[in-house]
Short mmCIF file of C-alpha atoms in Angstrom, two decimals:
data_model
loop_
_atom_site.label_atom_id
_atom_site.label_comp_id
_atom_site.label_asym_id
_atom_site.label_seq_id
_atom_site.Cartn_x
_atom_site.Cartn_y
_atom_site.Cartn_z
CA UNK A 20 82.68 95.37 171.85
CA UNK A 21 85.51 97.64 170.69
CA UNK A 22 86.71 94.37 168.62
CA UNK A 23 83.25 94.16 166.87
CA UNK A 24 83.02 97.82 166.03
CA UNK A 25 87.17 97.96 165.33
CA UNK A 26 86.05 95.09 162.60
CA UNK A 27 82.69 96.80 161.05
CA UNK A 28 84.88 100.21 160.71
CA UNK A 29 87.56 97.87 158.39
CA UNK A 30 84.70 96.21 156.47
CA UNK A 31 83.56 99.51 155.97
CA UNK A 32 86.85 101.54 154.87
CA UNK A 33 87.57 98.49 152.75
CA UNK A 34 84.10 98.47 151.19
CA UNK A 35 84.36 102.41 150.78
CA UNK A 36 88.04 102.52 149.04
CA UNK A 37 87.49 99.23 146.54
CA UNK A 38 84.29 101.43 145.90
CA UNK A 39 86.65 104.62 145.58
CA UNK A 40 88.76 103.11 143.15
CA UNK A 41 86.31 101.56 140.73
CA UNK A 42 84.49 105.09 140.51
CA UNK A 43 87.53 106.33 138.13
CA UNK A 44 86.95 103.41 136.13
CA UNK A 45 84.25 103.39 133.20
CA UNK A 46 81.96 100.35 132.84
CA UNK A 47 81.91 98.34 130.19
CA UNK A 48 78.55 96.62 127.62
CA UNK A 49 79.71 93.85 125.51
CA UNK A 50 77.98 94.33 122.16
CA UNK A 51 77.38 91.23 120.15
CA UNK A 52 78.35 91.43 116.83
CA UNK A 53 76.74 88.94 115.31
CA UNK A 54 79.20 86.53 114.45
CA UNK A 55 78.10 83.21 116.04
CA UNK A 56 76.65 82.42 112.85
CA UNK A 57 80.11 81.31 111.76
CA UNK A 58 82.50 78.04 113.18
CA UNK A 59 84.58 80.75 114.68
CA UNK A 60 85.82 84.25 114.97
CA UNK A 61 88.56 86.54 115.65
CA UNK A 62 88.79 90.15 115.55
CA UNK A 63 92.30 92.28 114.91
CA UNK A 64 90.96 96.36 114.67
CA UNK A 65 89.16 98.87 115.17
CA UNK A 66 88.61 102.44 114.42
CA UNK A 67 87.72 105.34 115.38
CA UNK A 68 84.33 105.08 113.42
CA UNK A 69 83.44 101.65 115.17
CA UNK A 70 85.00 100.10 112.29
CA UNK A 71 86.04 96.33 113.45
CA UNK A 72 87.73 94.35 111.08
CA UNK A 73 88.93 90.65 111.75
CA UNK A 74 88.48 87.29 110.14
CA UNK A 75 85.74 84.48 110.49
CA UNK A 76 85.55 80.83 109.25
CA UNK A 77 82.89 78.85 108.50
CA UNK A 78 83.76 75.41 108.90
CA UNK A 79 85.36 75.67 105.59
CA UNK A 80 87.51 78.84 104.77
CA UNK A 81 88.77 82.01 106.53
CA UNK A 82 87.22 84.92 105.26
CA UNK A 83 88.96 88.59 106.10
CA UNK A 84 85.67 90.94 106.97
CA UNK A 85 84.93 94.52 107.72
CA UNK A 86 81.69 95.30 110.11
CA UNK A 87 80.81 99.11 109.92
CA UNK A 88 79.19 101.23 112.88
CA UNK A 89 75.74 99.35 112.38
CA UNK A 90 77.24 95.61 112.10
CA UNK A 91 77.06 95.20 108.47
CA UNK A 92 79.84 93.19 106.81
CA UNK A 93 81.96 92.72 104.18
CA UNK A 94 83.92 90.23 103.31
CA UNK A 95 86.44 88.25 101.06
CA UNK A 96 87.77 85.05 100.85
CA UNK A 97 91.26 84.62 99.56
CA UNK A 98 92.68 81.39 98.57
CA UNK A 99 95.56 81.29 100.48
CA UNK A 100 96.16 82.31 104.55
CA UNK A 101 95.61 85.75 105.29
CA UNK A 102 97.31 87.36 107.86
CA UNK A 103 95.37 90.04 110.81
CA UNK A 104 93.84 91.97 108.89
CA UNK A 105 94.10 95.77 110.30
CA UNK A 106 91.86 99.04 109.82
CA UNK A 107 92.64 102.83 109.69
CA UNK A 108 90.75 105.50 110.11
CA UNK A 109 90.42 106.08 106.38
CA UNK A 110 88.46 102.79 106.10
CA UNK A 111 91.69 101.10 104.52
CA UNK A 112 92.26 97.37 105.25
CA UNK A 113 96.02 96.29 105.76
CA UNK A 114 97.15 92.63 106.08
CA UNK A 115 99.41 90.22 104.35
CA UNK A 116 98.20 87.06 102.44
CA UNK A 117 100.03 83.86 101.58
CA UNK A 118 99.40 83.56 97.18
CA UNK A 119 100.52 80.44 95.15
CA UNK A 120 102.92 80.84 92.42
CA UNK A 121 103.78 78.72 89.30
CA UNK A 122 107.23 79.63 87.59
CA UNK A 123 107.91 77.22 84.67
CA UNK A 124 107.60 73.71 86.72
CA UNK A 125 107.52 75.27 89.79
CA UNK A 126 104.82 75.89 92.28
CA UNK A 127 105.65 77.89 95.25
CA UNK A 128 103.90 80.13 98.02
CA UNK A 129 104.62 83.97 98.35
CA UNK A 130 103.91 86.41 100.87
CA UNK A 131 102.66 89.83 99.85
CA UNK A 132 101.31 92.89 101.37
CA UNK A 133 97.34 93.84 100.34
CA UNK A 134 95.16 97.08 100.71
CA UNK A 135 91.50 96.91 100.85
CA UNK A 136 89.70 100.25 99.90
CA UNK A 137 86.12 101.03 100.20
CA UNK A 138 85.09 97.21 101.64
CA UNK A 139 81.35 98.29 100.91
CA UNK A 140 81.87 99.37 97.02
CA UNK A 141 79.76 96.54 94.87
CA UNK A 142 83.11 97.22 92.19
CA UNK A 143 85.41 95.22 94.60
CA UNK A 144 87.93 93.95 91.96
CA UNK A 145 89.20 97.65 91.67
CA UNK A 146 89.19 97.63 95.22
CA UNK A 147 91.57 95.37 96.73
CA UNK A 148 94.99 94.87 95.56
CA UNK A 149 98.49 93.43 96.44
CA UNK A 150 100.80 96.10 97.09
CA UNK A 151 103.74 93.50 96.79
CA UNK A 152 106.72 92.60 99.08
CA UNK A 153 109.09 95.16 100.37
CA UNK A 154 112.37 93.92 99.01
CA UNK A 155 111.23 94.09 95.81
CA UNK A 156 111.94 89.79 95.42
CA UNK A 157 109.82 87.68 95.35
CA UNK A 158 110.69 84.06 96.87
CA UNK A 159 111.81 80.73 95.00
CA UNK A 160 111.27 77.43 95.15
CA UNK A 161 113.55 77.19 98.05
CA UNK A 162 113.43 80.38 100.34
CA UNK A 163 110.14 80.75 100.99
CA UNK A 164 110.49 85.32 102.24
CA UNK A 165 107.66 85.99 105.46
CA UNK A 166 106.26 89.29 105.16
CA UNK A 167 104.16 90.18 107.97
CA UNK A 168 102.08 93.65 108.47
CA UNK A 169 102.31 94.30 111.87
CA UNK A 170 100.96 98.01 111.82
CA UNK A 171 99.21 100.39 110.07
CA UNK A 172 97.93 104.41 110.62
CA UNK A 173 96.22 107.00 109.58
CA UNK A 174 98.87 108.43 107.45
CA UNK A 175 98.30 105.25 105.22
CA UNK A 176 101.94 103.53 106.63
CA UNK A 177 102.30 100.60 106.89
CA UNK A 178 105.02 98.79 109.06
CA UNK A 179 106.26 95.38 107.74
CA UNK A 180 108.64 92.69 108.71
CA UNK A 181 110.13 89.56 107.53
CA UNK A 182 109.09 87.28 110.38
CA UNK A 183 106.10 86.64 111.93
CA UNK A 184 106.89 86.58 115.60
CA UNK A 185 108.88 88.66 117.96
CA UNK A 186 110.83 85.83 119.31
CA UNK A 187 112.34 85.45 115.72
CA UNK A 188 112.58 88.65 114.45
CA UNK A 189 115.10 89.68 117.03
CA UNK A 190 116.70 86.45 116.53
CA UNK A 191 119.87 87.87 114.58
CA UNK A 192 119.97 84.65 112.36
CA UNK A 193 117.00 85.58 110.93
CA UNK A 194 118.34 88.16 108.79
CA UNK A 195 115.17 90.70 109.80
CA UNK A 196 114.46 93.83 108.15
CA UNK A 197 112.21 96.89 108.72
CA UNK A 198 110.19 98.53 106.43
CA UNK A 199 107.55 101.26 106.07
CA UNK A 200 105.25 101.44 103.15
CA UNK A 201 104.43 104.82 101.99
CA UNK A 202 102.18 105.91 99.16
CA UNK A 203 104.44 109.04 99.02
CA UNK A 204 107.25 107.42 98.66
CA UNK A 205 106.36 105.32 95.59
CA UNK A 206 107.15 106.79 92.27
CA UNK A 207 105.74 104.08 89.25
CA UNK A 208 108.72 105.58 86.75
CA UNK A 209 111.16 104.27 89.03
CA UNK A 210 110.92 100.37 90.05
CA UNK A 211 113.18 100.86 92.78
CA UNK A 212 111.32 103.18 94.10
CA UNK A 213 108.09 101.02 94.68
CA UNK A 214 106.96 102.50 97.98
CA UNK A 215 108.49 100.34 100.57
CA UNK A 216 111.44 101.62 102.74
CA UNK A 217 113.79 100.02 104.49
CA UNK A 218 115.11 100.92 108.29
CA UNK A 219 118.92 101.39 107.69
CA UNK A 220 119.59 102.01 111.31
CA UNK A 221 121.65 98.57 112.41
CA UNK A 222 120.77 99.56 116.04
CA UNK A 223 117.38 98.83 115.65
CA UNK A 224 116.55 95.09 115.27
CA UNK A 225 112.83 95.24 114.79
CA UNK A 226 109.70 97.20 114.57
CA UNK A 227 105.88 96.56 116.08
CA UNK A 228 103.95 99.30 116.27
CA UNK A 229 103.51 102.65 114.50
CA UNK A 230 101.64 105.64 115.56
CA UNK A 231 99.78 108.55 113.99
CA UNK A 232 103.19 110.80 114.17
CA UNK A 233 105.37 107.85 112.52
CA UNK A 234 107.17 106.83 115.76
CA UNK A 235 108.04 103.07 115.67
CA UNK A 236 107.99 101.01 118.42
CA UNK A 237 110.58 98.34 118.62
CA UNK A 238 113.55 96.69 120.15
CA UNK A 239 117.10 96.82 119.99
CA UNK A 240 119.51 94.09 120.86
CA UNK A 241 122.94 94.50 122.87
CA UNK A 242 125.72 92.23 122.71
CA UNK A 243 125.88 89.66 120.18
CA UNK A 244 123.74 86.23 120.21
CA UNK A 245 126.87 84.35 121.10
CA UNK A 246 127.17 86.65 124.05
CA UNK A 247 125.88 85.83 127.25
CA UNK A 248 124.93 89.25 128.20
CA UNK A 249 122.84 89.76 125.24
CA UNK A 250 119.63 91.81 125.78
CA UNK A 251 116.50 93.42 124.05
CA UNK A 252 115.61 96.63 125.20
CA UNK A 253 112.60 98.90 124.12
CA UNK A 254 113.33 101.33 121.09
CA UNK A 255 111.35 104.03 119.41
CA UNK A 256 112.24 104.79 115.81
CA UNK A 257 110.75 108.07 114.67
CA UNK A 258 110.61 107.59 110.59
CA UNK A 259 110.12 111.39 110.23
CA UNK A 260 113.21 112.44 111.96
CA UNK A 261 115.19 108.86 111.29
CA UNK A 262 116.31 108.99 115.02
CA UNK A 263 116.46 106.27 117.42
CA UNK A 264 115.86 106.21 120.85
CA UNK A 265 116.69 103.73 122.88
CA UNK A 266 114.61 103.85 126.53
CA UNK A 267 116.81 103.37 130.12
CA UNK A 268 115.92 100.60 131.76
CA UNK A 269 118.80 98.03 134.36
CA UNK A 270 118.35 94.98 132.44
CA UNK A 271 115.68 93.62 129.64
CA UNK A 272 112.51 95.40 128.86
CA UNK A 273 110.13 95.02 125.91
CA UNK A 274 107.83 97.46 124.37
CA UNK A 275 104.10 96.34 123.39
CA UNK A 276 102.64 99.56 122.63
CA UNK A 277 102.70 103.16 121.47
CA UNK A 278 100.18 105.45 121.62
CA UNK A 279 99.48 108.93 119.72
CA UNK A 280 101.47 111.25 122.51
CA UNK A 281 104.39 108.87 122.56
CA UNK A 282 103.41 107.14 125.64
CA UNK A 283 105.13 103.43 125.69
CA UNK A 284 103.96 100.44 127.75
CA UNK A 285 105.64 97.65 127.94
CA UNK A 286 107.38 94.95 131.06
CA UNK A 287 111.21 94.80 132.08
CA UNK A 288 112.96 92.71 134.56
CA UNK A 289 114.10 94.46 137.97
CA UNK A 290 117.12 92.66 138.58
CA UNK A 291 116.72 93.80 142.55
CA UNK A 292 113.67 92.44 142.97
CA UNK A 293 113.87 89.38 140.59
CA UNK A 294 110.86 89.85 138.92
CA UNK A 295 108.99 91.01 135.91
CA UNK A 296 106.62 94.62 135.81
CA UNK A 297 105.18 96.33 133.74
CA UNK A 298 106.00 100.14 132.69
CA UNK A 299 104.55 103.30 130.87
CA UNK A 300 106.80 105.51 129.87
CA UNK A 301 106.68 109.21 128.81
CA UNK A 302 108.10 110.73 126.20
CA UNK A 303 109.83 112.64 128.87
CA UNK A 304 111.68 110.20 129.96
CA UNK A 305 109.93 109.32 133.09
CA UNK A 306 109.05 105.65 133.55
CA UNK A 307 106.04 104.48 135.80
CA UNK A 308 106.34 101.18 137.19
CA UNK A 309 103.14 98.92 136.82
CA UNK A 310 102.96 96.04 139.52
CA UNK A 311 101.92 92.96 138.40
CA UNK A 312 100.44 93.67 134.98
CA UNK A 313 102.03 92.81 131.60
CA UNK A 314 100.24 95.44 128.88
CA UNK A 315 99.25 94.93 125.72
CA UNK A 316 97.70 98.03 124.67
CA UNK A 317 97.37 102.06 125.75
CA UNK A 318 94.69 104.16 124.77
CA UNK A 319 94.97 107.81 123.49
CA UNK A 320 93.91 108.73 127.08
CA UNK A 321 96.70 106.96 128.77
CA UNK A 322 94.42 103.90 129.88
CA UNK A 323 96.51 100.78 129.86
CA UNK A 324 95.03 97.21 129.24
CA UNK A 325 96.95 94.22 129.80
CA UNK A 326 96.72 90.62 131.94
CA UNK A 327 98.02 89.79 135.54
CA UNK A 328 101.37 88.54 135.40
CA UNK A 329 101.27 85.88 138.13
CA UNK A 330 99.10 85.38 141.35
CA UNK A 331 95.82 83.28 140.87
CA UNK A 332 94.60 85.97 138.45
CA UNK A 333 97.24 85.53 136.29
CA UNK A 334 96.34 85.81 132.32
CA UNK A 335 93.28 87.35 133.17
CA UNK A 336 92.48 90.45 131.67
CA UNK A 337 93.19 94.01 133.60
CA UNK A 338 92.78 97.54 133.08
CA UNK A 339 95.46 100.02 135.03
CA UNK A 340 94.44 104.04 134.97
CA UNK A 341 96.19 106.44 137.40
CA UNK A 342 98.10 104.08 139.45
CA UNK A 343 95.15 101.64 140.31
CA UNK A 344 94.60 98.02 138.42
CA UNK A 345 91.35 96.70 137.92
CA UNK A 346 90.13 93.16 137.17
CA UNK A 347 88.41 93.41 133.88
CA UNK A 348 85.93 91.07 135.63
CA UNK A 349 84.72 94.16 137.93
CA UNK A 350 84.21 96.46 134.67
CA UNK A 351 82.17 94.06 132.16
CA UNK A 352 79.07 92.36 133.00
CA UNK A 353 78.99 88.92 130.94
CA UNK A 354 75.49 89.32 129.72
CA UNK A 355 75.85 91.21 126.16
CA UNK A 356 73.03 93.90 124.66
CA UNK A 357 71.01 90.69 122.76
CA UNK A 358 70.89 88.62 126.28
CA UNK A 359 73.78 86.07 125.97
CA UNK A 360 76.20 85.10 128.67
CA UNK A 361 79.76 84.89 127.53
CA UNK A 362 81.68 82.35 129.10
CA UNK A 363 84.90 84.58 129.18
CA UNK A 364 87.11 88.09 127.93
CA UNK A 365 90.10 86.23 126.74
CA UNK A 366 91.99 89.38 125.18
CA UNK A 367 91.74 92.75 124.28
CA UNK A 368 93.26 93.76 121.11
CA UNK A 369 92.47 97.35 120.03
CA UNK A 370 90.98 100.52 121.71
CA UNK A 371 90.01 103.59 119.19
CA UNK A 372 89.24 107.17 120.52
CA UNK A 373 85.68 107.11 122.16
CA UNK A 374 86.85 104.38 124.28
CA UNK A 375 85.73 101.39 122.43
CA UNK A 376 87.27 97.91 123.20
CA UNK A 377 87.39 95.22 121.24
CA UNK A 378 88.77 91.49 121.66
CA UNK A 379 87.99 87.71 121.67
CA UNK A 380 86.58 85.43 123.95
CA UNK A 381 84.31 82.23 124.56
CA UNK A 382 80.22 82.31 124.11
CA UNK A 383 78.97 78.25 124.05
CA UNK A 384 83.03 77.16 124.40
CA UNK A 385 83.58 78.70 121.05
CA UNK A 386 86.03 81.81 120.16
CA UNK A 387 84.69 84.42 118.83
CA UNK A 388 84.94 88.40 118.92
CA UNK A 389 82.87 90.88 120.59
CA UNK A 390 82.95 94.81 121.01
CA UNK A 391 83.36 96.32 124.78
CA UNK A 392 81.04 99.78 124.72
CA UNK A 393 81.50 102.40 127.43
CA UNK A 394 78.20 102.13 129.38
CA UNK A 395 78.27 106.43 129.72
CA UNK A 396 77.82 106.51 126.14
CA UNK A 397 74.55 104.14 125.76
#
């Protein structure tokens, strides 16, 4: 008898903290946003209007789009790739676009930075533009230059970088530079001084993210590539200030994202334990340890959002608040507001300041991008 009730009381206390715990976490609605009309979909932003911007193809071309608070879109094709297109919270669109070149006999492609202003104006040939490539030369026949937004804000900056992925950008054979775009920088007199500057600092090796206060988030490497003790660790430029900071951690760590207080996130390897975790770090200097998450994103509010690092939930999507992780799959109901059952959150990408998520995953087995509503707010 005092086995039975010794197991009801445990069902119970289990059953009361897993109920506990989810209580500090806010449900989510996925909204449909009307894009299964296309082949496909992806979307890359949003802000904190509800702004989502992304791109969509229809079986034919990529198109980079804008969908305001009510799901109307814009949209323009380009005839060359376009690059994650990314949304502030002045309605600007930043992204970088692959245009063909001729040059006497040649024919050659060239990367350049665009801006998209006022995506609902009917006048849209004053409205989008190429800004142009940071280094002020443009590519030949034979070196083909990558220049890849990674980041934009509300200040109108815009962080750029020769190569497209991480993995090469700290590569040091890569040659990578850093570089901010700022309208108040630019001065049309001077053609040197076209908007676009370069990181000097040779301590810090690349740049991903840039908040509202111009603090970069980035890496730096020690030791040199030849070295066997070469190692990235997590960096935070502030453009403002031009210092560096470089964060304390015992071996390799990486940074994924900054948010508007400073607050990094990130994973590092414990070299005790042998494994891989995840971190937030203050700008204090105080590092919390995340078990068995590797984050992606953190909110204004200090919610982090990442995926399960290993265990049979690994790569699924997670949300960690206050020292507790939570399986997306216990926040989000599958069903969105028109009726239709997802087949699965793949990724979130962006959270804005009312708490709205957006990212991509599978409806019918095809990809496509949805919006993640706080249910408090419906």
């Amino acid at each position: 008898m005092k086995a039975v009730l010794k197991a009801i009381f445990l069902i119970l206390t289990v059953s009361v903290v897993h109920t506990t715990s989810l209580m500090s976490f806010e449900q989510y609605q996925i909204i449909n946003l009307g894009l299964q009309d296309y082949k496909s979909s992806r979307v890359t932003s949003v802000n904190d209007k509800g702004w989502i911007s992304g791109i969509v193809n229809d079986g034919s071309y990529n198109y980079i789009f804008v969908l305001d608070e009510n799901k109307k879109m814009a949209k323009r094709y380009e005839r060359m790739d376009t690059a994650r297109p990314l949304i502030n919270n002045n309605n600007e669109v930043f992204g970088s676009l692959i245009t063909r070149t001729q040059r006497g006999d040649w024919i050659f492609d060239e990367e350049v930075v665009y801006k998209w202003e006022n995506p609902f104006n009917y006048f849209q040939y004053f409205n989008f533009y190429q800004i142009g490539r940071p280094d002020g030369q443009w590519s030949g026949p034979y070196n083909f230059k990558s220049t890849v937004v990674w980041d934009v804000n509300d200040l109108g900056q815009i962080l750029v970088m020769n190569n497209p992925t991480i993995s090469s950008a700290i590569d040091e054979l890569s040659n990578n530079s850093v570089w901010v775009y700022d309208d108040k920088l630019k001065n049309d007199a001077l053609w040197f001084q076209d908007g676009f500057h370069k990181i000097e600092d040779p301590n810090f090796t690349a740049g991903y993210k840039i908040n509202n206060h111009s603090q970069i988030l980035g890496s730096t490497l020690e030791g040199s590539k030849i070295d066997r003790n070469r190692m990235e660790r997590v960096s935070v430029y502030n453009f403002a200030e031009e210092s560096l900071r470089v964060l304390d951690f015992p071996d390799a760590s990486w940074g994924y994202d900054i948010n508007d207080n400073g607050q990094v996130v990130g994973g590092f390897y414990d070299p005790n334990d042998d494994i891989i975790k995840g971190f937030l770090a203050e700008p204090t200097g105080q590092v919390i340890e995340i078990s068995n998450l590797d984050p992606d994103l953190i909110s204004n509010q200090g919610d982090v959002f990442g995926t399960y690092i290993y265990g049979q939930k690994k790569n699924q999507p997670a949300m960690w608040k206050d020292g507790q992780t939570v399986d997306f799959k216990e926040l989000v109901n599958l069903v969105d507001d028109m009726g239709n059952t997802w087949d699965s959150i793949g990724e979130i990408v962006d959270v804005n300041n009312k708490g709205y998520l957006i990212g991509n995953g599978k409806i019918k087995g095809v990809r496509h991008g949805f919006l993640l509503k706080p249910i408090s707010q419906n």
